[in-house]
PDB file of C-alpha atoms and ligand atoms in Angstrom:
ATOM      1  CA  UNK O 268      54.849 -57.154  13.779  1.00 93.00           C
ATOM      2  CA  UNK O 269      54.390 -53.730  15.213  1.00 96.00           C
ATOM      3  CA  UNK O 270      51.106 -52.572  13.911  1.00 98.00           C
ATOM      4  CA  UNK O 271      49.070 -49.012  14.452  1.00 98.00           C
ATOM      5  CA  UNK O 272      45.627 -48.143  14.180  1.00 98.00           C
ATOM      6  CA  UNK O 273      44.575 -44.704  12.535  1.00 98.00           C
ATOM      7  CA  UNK O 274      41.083 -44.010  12.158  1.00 97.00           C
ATOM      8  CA  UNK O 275      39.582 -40.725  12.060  1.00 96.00           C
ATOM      9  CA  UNK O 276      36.819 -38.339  10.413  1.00 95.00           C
ATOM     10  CA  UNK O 277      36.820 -37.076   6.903  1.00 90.00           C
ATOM     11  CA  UNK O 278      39.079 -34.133   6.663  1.00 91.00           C
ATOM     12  CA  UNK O 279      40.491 -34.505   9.593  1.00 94.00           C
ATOM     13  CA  UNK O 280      44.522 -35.016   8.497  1.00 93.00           C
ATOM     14  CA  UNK O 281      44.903 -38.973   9.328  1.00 94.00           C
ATOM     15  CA  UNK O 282      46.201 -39.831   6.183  1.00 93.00           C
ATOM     16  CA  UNK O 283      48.828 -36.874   6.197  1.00 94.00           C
ATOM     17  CA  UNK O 284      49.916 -38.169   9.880  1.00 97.00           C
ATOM     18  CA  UNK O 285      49.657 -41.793   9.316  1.00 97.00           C
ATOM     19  CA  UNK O 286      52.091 -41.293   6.055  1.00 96.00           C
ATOM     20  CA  UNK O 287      54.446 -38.545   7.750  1.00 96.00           C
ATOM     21  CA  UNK O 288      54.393 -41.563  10.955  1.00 96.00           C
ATOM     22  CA  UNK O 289      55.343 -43.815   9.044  1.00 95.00           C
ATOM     23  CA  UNK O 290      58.114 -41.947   7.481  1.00 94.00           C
ATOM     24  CA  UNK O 291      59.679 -41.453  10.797  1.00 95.00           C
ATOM     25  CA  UNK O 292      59.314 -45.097  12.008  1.00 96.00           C
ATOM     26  CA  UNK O 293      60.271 -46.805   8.622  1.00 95.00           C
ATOM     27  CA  UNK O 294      56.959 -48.858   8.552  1.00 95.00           C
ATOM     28  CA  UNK O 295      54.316 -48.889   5.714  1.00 95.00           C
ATOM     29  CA  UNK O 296      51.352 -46.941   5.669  1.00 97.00           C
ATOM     30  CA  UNK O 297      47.627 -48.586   4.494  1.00 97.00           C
ATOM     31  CA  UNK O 298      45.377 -46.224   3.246  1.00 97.00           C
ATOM     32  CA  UNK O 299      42.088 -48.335   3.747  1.00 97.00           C
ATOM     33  CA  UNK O 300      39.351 -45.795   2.405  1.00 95.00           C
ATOM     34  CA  UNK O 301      41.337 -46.458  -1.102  1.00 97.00           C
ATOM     35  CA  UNK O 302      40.442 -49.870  -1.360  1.00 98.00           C
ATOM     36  CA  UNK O 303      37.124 -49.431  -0.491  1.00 98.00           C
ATOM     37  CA  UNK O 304      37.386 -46.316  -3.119  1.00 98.00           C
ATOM     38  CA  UNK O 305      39.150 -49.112  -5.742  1.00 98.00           C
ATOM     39  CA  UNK O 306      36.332 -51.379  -4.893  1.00 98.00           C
ATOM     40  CA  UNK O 307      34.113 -47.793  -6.112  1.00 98.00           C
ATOM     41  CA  UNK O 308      35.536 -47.584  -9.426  1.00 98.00           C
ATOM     42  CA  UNK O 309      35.030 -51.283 -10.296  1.00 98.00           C
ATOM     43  CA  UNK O 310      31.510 -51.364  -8.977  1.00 98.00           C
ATOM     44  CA  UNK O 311      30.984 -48.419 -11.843  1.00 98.00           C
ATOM     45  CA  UNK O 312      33.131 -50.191 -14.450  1.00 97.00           C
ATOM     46  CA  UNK O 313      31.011 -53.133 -14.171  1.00 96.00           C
ATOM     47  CA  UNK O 314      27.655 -51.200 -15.211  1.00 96.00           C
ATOM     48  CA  UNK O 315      26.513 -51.919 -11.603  1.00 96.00           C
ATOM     49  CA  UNK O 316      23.629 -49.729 -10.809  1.00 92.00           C
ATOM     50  CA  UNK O 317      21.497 -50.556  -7.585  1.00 96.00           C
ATOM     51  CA  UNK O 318      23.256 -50.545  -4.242  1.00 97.00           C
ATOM     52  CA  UNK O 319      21.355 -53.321  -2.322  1.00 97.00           C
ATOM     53  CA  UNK O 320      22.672 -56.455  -0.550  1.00 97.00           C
ATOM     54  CA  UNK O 321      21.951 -58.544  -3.760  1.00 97.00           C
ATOM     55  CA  UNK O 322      23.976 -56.447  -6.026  1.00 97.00           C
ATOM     56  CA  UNK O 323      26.961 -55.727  -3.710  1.00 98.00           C
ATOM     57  CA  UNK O 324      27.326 -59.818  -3.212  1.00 97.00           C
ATOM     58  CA  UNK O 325      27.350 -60.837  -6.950  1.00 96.00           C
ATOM     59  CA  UNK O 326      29.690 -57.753  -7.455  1.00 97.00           C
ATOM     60  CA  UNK O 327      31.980 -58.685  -5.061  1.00 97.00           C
ATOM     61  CA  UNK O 328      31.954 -62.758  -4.783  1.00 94.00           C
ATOM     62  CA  UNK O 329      34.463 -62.648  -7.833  1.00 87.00           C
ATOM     63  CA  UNK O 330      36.733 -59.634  -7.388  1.00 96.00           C
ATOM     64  CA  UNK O 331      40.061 -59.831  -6.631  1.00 97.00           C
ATOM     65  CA  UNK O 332      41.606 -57.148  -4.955  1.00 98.00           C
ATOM     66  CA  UNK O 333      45.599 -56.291  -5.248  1.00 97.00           C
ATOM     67  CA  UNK O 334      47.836 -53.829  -3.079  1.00 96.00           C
ATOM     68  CA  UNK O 335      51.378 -52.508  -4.145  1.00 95.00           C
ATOM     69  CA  UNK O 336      53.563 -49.769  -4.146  1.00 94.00           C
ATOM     70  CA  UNK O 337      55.308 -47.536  -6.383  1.00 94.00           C
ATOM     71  CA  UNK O 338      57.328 -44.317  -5.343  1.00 88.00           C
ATOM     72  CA  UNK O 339      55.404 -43.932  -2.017  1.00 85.00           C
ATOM     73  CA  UNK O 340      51.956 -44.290  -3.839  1.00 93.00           C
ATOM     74  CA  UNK O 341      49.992 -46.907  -3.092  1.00 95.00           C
ATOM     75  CA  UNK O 342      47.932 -48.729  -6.283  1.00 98.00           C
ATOM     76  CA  UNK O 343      45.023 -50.294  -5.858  1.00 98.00           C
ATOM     77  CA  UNK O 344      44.518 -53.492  -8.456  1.00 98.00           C
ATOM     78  CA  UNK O 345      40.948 -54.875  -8.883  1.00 98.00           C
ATOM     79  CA  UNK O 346      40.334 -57.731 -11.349  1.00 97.00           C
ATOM     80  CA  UNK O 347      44.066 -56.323 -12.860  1.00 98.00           C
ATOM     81  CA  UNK O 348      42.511 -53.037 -13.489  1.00 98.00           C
ATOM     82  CA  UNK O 349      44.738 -50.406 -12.015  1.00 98.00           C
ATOM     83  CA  UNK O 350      41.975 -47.743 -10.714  1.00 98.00           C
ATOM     84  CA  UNK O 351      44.789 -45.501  -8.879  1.00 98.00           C
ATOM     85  CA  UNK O 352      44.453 -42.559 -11.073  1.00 97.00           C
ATOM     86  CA  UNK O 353      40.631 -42.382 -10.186  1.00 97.00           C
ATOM     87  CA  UNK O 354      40.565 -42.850  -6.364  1.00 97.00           C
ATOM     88  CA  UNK O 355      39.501 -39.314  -5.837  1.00 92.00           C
ATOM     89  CA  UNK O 356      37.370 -38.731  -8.216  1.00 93.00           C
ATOM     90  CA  UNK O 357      34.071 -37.055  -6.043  1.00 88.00           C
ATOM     91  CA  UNK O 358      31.444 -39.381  -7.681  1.00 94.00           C
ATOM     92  CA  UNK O 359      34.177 -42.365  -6.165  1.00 96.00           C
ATOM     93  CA  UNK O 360      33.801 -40.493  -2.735  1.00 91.00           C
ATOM     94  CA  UNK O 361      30.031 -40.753  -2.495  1.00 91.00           C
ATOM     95  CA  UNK O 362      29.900 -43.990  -3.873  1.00 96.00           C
ATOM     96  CA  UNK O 363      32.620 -45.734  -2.018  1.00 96.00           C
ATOM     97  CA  UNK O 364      30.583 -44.244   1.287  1.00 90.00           C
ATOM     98  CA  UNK O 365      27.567 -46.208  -0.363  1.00 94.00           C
ATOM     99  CA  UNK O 366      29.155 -49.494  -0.928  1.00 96.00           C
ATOM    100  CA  UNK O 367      31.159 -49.590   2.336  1.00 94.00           C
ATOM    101  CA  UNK O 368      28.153 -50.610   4.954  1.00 92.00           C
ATOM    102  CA  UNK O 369      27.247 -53.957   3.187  1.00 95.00           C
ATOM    103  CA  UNK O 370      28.457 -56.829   5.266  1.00 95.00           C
ATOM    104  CA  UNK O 371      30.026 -58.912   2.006  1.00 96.00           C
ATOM    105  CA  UNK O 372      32.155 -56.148   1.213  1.00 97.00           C
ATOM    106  CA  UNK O 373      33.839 -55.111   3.995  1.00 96.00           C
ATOM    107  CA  UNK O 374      34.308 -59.041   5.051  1.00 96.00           C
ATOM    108  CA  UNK O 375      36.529 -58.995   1.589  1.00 97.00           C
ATOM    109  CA  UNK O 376      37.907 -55.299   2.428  1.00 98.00           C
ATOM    110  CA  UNK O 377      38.967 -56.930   6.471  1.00 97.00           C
ATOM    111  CA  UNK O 378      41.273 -60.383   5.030  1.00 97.00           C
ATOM    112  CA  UNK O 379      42.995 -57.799   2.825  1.00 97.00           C
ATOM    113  CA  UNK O 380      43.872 -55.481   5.836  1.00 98.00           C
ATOM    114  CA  UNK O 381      44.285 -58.360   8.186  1.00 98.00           C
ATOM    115  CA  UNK O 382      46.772 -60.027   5.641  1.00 97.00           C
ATOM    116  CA  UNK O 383      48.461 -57.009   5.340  1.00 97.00           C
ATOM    117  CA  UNK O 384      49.130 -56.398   8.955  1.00 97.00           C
ATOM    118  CA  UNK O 385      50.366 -60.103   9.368  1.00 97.00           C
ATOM    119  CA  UNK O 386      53.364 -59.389   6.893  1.00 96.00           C
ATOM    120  CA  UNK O 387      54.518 -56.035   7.904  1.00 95.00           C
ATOM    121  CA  UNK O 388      55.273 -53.517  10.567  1.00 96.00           C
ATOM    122  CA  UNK O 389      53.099 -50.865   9.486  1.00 96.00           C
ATOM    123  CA  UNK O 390      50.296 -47.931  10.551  1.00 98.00           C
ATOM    124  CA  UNK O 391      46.637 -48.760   8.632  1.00 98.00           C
ATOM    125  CA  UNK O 392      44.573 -45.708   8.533  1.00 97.00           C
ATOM    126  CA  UNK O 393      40.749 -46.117   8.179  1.00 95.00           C
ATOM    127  CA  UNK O 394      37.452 -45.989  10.274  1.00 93.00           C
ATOM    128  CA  UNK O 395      37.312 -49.032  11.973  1.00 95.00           C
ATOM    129  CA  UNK O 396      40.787 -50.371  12.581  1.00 97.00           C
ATOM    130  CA  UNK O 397      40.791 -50.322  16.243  1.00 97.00           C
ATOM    131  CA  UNK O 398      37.479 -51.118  16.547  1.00 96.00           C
ATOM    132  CA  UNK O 399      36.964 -54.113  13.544  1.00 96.00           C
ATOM    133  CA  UNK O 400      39.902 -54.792  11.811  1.00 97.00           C
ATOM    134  CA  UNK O 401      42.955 -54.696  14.730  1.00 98.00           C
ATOM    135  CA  UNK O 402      41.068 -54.945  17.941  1.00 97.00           C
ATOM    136  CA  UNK O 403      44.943 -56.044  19.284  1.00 97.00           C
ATOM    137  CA  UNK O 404      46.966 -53.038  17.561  1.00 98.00           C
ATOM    138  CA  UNK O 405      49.676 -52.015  19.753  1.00 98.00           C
ATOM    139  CA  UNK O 406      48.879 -48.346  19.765  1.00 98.00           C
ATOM    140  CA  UNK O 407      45.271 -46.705  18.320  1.00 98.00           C
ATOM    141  CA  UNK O 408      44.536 -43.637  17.429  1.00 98.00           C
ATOM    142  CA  UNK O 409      41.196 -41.180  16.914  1.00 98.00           C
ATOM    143  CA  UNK O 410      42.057 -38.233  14.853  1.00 97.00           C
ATOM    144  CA  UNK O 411      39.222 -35.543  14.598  1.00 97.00           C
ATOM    145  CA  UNK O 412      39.308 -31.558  14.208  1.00 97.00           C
ATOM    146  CA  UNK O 413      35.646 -29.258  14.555  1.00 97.00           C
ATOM    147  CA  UNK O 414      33.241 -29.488  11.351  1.00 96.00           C
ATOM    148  CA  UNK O 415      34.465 -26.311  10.301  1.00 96.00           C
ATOM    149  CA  UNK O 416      38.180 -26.746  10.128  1.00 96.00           C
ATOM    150  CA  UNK O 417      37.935 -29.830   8.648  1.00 96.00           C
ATOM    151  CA  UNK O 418      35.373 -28.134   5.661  1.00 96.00           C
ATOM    152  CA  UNK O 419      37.741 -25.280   5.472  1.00 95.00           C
ATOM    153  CA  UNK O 420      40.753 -27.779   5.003  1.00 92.00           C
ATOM    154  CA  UNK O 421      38.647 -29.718   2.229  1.00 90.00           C
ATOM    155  CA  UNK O 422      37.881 -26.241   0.658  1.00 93.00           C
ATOM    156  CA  UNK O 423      41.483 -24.941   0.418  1.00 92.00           C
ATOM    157  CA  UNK O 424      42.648 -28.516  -0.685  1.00 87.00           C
ATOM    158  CA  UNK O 425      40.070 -28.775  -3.749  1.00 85.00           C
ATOM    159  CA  UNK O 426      40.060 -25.462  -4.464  1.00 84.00           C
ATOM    160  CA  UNK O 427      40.262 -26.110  -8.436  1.00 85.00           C
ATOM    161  CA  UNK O 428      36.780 -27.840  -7.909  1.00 83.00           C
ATOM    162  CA  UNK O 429      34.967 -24.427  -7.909  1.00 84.00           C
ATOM    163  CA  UNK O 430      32.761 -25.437  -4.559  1.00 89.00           C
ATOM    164  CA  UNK O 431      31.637 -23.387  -2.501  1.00 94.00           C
ATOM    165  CA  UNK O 432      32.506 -23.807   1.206  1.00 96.00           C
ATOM    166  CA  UNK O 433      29.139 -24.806   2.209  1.00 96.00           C
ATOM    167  CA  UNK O 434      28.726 -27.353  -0.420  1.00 94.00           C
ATOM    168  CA  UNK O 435      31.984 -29.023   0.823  1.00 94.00           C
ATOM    169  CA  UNK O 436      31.091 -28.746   4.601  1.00 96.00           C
ATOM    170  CA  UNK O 437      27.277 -30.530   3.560  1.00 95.00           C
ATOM    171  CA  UNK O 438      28.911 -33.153   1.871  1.00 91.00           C
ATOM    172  CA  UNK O 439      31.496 -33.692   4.772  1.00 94.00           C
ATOM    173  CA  UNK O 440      28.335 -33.658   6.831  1.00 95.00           C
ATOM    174  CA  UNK O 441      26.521 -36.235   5.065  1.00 93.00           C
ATOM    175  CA  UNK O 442      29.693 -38.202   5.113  1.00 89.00           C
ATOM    176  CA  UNK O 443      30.336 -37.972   8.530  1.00 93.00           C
ATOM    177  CA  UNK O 444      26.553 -39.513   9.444  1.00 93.00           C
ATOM    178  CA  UNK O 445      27.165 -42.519   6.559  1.00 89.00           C
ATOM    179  CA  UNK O 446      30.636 -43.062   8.596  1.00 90.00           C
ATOM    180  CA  UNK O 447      28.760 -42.943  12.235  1.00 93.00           C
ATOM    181  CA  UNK O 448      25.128 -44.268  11.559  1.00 93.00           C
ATOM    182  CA  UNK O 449      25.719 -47.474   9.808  1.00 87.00           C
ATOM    183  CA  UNK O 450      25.336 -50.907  11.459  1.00 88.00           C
ATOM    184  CA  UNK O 451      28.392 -52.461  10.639  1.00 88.00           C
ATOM    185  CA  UNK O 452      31.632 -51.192  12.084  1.00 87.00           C
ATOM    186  CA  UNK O 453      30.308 -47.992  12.589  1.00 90.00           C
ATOM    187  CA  UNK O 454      33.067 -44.982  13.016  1.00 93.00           C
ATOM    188  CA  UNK O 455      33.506 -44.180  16.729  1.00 94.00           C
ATOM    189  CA  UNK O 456      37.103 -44.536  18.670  1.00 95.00           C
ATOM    190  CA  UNK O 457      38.201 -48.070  20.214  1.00 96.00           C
ATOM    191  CA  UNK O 458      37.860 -47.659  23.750  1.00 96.00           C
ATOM    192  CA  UNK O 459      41.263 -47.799  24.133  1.00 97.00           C
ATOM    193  CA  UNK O 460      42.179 -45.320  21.369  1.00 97.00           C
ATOM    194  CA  UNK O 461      43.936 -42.212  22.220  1.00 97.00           C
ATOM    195  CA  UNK O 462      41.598 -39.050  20.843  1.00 97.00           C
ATOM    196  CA  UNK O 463      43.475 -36.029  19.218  1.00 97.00           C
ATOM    197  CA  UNK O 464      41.741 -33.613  18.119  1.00 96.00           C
ATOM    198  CA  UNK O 465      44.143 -31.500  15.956  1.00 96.00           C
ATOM    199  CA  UNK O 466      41.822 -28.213  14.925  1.00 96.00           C
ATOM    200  CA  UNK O 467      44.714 -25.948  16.742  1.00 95.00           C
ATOM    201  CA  UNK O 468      46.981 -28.227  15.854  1.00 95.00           C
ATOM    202  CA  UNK O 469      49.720 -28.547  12.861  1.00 92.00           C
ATOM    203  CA  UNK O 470      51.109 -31.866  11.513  1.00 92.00           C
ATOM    204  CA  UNK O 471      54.364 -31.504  13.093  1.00 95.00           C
ATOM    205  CA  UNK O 472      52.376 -31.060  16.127  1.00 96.00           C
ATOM    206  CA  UNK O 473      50.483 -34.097  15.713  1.00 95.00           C
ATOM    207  CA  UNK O 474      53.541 -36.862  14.833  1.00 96.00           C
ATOM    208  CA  UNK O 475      54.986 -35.118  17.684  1.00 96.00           C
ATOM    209  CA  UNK O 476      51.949 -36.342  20.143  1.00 96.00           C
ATOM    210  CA  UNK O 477      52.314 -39.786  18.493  1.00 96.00           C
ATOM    211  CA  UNK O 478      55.660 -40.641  18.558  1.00 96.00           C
ATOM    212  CA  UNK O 479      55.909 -39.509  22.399  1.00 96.00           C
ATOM    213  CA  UNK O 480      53.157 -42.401  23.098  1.00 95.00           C
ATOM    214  CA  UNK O 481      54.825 -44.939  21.079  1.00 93.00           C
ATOM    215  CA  UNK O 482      58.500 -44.170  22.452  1.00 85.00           C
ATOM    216  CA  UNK O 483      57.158 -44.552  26.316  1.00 76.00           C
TER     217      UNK O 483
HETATM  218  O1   DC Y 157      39.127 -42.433   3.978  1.00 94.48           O
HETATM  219  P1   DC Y 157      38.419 -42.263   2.633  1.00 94.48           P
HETATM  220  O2   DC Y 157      37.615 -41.000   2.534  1.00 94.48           O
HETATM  221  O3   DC Y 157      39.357 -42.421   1.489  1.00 94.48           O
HETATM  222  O4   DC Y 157      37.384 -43.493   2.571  1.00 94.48           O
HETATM  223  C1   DC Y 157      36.490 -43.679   1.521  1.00 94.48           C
HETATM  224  C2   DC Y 157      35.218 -44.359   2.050  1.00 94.48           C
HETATM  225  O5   DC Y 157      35.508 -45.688   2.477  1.00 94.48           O
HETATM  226  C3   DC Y 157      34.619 -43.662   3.263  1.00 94.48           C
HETATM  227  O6   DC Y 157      33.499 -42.902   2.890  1.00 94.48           O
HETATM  228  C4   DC Y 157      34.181 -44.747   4.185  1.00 94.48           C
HETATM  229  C5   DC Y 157      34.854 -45.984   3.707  1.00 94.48           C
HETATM  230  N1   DC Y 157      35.827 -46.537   4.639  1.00 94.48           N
HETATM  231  C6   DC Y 157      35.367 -47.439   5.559  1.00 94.48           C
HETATM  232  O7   DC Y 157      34.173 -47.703   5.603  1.00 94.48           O
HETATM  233  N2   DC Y 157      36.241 -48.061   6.392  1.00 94.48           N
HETATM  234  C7   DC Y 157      37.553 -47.768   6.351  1.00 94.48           C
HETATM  235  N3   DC Y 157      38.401 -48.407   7.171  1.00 94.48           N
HETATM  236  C8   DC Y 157      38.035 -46.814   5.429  1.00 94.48           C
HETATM  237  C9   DC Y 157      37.130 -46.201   4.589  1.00 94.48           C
END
């Protein structure tokens, strides 16, 4: 199986590349950061509260974790709840950046990816899939823009949120540090990942750069 890493910084257009990739190359697309968001929204269904070690390990010692897809969406299934409709919900944002250092859960989160990658030809877009999850991925990338463009991308996106631009570009900021800081497969590019940094660049632009690597 042909399989390509995506990781990148919030905002920063991975999952909009990775999708319009895989589009061109006929191979499915794994948006990690939703499982770990579906993995959010169960914590909170369950009346879960605290977010230490204990907790996260008796939450997620019995969940069971499903992938499909429908129309080009992908669902995320945990204990045969469908939580797709709430994946983006900001309180699942913050808390999915809570839950994903602990050690138990992203063990779970990495046979799920791994699995994945073993049955199809596809580009998985996360943090830490050149680094963690596909240290052997035939192609990585590291997708990043400037703070700003990436806020100001947020901003226009969510506009119907009524925040301010600052208030996004905090939040990105507090995101980005989570992403960076923790101890477990912190965000950073695989040494052999190829950085683009898209802030003057547009998507076209971007699957452009890709697909010239991959072809060679
Ligand atoms: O990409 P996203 O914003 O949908 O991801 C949601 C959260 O999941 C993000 O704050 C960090 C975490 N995540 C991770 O730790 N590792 C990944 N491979 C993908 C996401």
């Amino acid at each position: 199986m042909i399989n390509i890493a995506i990781d990148g910084h919030v905002g920063s257009g991975k999952s909009t590349l990775a999708r319009g990739l895989a589009k061109r190359l006929g191979y499915h697309v794994l948006d990690t950061g939703a499982i770990y968001r579906g993995l959010a929204c169960a914590f909170r269904d369950m009346g879960y509260k605290n977010i230490d070690d204990e907790t996260i390990n008796s939450f997620i010692k019995d969940v069971k974790v499903e992938i499909f897809f429908e129309n080009d969406t992908q669902h995320v299934v945990v204990n045969g709840k469908d939580y797709t409709n709430w994946l983006r919900e900001e309180e699942i944002s913050v808390l999915s950046s809570k839950i994903s250092p602990f050690p138990m859960l992203r063990e779970k989160v990495r046979h799920i990816q791994r699995d994945f990658a073993k049955k199809y030809d596809c580009i998985m877009e996360g943090r830490d899939i050149g680094t963690v999850v596909l240290p052997n991925a035939d192609y990585k990338f590291f997708v990043t823009a400037s703070e700003e463009t990436r806020a100001r991308r947020r901003f226009e996106q969510n506009k119907e949120k009524n925040h301010t631009y600052d208030e996004v570009l905090k939040d990105l900021r507090e995101r980005d540090y989570r992403d960076e800081h923790r101890e477990i497969a912190p965000l950073k590019p695989a040494d052999d990942s190829i950085v683009i940094d898209n802030t003057n660049m547009d998507l076209e632009q971007s699957i452009e750069y890709c697909l010239k690597i991959i072809k060679k």
